[in-house]
mmCIF file of C-alpha atoms in Angstrom:
data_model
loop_
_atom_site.group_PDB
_atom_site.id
_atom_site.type_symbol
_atom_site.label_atom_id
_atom_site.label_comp_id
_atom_site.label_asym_id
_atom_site.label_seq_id
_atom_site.Cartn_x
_atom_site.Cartn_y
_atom_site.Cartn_z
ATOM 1 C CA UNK A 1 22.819 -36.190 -71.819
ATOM 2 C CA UNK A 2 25.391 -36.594 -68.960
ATOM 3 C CA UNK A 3 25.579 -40.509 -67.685
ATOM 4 C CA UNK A 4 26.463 -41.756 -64.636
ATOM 5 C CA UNK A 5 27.463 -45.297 -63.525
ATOM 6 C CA UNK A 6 27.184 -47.488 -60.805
ATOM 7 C CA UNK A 7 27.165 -51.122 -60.340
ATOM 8 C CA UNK A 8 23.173 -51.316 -60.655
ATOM 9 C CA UNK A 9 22.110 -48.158 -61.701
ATOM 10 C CA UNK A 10 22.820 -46.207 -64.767
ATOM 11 C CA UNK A 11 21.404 -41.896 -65.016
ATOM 12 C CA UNK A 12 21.041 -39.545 -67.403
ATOM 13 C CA UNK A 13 20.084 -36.179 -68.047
ATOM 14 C CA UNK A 14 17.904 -35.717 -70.925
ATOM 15 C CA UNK A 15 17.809 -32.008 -72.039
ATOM 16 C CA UNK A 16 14.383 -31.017 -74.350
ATOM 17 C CA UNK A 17 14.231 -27.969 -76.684
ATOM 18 C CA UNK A 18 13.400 -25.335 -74.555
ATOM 19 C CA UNK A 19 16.448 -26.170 -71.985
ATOM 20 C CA UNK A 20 14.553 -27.886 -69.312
ATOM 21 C CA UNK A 21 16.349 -31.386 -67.881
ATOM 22 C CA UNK A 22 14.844 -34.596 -66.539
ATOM 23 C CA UNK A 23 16.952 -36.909 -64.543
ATOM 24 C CA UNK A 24 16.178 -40.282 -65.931
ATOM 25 C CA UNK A 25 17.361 -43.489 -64.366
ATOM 26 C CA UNK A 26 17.748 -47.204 -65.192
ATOM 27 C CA UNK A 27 18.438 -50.046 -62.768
ATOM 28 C CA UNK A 28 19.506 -53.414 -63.063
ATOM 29 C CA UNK A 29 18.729 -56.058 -65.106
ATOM 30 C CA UNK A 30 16.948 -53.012 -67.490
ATOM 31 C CA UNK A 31 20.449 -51.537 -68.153
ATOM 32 C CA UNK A 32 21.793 -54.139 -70.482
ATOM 33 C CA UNK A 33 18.236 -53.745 -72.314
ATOM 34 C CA UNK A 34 17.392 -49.975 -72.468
ATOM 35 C CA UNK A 35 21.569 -48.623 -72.649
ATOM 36 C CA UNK A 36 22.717 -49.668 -76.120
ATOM 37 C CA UNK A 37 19.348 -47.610 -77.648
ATOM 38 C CA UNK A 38 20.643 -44.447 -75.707
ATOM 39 C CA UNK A 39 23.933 -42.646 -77.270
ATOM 40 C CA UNK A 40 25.538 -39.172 -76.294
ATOM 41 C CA UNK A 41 23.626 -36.519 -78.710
ATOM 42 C CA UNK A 42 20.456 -38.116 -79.629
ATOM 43 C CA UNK A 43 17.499 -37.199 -79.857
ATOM 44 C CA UNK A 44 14.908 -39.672 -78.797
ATOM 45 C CA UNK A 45 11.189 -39.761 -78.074
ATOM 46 C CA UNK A 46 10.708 -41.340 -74.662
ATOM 47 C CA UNK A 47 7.143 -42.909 -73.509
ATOM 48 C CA UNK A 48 6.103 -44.675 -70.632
ATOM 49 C CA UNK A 49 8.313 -43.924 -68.017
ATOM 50 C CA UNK A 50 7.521 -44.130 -64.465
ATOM 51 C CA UNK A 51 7.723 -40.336 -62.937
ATOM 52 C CA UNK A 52 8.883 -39.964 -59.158
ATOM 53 C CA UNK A 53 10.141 -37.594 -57.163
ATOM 54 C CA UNK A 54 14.024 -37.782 -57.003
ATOM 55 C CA UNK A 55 14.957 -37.963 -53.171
ATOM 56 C CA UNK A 56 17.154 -34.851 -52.607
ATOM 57 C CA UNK A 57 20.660 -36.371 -51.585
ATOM 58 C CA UNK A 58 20.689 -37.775 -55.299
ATOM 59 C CA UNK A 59 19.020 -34.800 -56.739
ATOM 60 C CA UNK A 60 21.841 -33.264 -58.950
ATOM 61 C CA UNK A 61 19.300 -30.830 -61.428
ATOM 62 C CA UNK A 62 16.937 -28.064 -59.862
ATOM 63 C CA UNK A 63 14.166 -30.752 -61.584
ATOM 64 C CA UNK A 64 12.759 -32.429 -58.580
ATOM 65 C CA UNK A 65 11.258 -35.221 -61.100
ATOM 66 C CA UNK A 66 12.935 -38.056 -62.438
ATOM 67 C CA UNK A 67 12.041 -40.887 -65.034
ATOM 68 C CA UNK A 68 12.467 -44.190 -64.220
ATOM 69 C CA UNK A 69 13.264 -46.268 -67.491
ATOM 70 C CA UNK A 70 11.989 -49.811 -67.483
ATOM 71 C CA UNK A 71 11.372 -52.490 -70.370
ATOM 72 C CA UNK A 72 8.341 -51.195 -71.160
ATOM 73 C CA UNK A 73 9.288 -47.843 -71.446
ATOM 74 C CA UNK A 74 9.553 -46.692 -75.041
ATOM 75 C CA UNK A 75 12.956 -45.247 -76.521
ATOM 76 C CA UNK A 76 12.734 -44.263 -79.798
ATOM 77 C CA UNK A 77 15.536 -42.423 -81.664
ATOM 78 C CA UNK A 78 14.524 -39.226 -84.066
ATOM 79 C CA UNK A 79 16.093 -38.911 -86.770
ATOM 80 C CA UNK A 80 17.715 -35.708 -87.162
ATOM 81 C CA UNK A 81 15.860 -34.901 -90.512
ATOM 82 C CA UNK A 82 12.291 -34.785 -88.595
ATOM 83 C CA UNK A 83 13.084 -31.781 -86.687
ATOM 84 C CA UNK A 84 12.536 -29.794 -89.607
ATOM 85 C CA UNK A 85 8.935 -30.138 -89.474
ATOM 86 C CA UNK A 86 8.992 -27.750 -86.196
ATOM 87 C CA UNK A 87 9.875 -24.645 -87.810
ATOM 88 C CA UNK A 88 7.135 -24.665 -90.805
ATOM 89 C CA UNK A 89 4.804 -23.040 -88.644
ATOM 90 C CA UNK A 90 6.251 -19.545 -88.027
ATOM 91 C CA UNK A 91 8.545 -17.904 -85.854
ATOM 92 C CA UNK A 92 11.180 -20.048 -83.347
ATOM 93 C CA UNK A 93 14.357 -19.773 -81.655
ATOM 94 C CA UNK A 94 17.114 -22.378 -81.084
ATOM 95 C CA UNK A 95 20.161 -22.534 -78.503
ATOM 96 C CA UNK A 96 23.346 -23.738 -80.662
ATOM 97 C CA UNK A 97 26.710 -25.034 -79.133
ATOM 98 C CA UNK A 98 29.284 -25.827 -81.341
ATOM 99 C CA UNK A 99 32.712 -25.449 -82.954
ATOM 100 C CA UNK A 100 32.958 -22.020 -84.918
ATOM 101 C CA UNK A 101 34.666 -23.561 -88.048
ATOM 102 C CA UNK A 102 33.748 -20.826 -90.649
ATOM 103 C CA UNK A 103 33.218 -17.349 -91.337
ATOM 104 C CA UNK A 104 32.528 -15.633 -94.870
ATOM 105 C CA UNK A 105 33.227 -12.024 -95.653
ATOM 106 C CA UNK A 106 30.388 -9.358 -95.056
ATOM 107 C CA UNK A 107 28.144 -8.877 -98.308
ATOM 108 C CA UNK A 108 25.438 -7.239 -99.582
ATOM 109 C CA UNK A 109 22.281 -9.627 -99.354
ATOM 110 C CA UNK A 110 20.264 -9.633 -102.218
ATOM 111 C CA UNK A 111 17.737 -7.408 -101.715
ATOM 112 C CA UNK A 112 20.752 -4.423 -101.803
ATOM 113 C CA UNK A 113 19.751 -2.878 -98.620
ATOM 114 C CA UNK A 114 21.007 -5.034 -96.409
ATOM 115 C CA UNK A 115 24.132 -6.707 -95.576
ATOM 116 C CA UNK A 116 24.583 -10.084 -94.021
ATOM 117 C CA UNK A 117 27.890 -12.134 -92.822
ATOM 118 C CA UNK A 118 27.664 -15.836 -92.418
ATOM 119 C CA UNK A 119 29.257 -18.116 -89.877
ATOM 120 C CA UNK A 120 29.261 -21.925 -89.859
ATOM 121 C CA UNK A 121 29.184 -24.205 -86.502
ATOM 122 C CA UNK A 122 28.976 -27.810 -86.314
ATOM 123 C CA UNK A 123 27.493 -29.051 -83.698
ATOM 124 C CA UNK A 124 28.603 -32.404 -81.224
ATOM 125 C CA UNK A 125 26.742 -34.718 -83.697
ATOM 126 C CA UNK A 126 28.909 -33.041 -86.688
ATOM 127 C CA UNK A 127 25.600 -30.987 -88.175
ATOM 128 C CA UNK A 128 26.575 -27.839 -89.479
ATOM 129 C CA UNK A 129 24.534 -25.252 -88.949
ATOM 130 C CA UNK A 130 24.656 -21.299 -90.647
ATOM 131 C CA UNK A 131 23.662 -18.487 -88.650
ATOM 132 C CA UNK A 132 23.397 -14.852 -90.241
ATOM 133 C CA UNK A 133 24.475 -11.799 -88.682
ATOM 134 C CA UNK A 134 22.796 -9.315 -90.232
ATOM 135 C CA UNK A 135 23.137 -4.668 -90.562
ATOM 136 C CA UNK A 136 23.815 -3.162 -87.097
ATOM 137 C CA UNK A 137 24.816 -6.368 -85.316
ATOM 138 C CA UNK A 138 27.719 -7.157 -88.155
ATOM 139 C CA UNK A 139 30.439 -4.655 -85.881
ATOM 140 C CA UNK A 140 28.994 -5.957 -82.475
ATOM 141 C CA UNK A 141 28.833 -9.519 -83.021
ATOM 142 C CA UNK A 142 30.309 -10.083 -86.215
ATOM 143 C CA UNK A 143 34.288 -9.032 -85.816
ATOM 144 C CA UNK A 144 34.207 -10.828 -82.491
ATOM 145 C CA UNK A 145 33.037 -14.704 -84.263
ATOM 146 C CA UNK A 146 35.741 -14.158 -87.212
ATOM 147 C CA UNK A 147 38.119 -13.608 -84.106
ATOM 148 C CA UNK A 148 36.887 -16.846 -83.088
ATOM 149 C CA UNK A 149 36.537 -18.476 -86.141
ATOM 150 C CA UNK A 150 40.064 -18.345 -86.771
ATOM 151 C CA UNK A 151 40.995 -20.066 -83.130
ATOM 152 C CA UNK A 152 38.267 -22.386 -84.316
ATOM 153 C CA UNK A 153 36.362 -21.589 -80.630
ATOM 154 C CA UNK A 154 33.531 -23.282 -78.835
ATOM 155 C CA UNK A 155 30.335 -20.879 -79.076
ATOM 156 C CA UNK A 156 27.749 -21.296 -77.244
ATOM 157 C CA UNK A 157 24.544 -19.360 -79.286
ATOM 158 C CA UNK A 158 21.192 -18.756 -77.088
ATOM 159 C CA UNK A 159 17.516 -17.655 -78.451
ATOM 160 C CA UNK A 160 18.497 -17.554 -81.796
ATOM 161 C CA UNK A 161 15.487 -16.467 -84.436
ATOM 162 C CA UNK A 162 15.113 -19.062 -86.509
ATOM 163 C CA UNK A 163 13.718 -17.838 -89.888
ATOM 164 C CA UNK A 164 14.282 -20.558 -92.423
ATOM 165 C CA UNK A 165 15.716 -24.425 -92.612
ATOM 166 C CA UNK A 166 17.579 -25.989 -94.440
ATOM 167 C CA UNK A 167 18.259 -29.467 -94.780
ATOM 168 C CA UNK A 168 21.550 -29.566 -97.554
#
C-alpha cells in the first residue's frame, strides 16, 4: 500500500496475491471515516467500492481502474491467521520480501536422501517466514543467502512453491 495525500483526497495502492495493484481513492469528508481502518501492511477485504476509470494524468499504475472508497464501502481487516486456509488445497506459490535474519547449516533431511538448508525472513509486519533450499539449488542459491544473512539483507523472493504452513 503506498498513500498519498492531499488536502481532500487521500490514495492508495492496494496490492492482491498474485501482484496485481488497484489504485483506490478516498475524498473528503470519507477520509476521516474510512483512513484510521486502513494501516501500511494489512490485509483487508474490500466490498462495495465504486470502480472508474482513473483519468490518465493521475494514473500512476499500468491499472487503468481505480476504487473509489466511500462510507458504504466495506473495509474489513484479515487477520493474518486466515490466510492459512489458502494453501490446504494443493500446490501454490508466494512472493516474499523481507529481512534475511537467519540461516541454519546444510543437513540431511530426514528422509537421508536429501539435504535441505533453512533461511528465516521476517516480513514488514514482523512474520517470520522459513523457506527451504533444498539438493542442487543448496550451492546456487544457498551460499549466496548465508552471504546475506550475515549483512542481514533485504530479499526480495518471487514464485516460491509453497508446500506446507505453518502457523507457530
Amino acid at each position: 500500500m503506498i498513500c498519498s495525500t492531499g488536502s481532500k483526497l487521500k490514495r492508495y495502492v492496494f496490492t492482491d496475491s498474485q501482484g496485481n495493484e488497484v489504485l483506490a481513492a478516498i475524498y473528503a469528508s470519507d477520509i476521516d471515516v474510512l483512513c484510521p481502518m486502513i494501516q501500511l501492511y494489512g490485509v483487508y477485504d474490500i466490498s462495495n467500492a465504486d470502480v472508474r476509470l482513473t483519468d490518465r494524468k493521475y494514473q500512476i499504475i499500468s491499472n487503468q481502474f481505480q476504487w473509489n472508497l466511500r462510507r458504504h464501502t466495506s473495509i474489513r481487516a484479515v487477520p493474518f491467521s486466515r490466510i492459512p486456509d489458502v494453501y490446504k488445497a494443493g500446490f501454490h506459490t508466494a512472493d516474499i520480501m523481507g529481512v534475511l535474519i537467519d540461516a541454519d547449516e546444510v543437513k540431511e533431511a530426514k528422509n537421508d536422501r536429501d539435504t535441505v538448508q533453512h533461511f528465516t525472513i521476517m516480513n514488514p509486519m514482523k512474520i517470520p517466514f522459513c523457506i527451504s533450499v533444498w539438493n542442487e539449488m543448496i550451492p546456487a542459491v544457498g551460499n549466496g543467502l548465508v552471504q546475506a544473512a550475515k549483512n542481514h539483507s533485504v530479499v526480495v523472493a518471487k514464485r516460491l512453491a509453497i508446500k506446507s504452513y505453518r502457523t507457530n
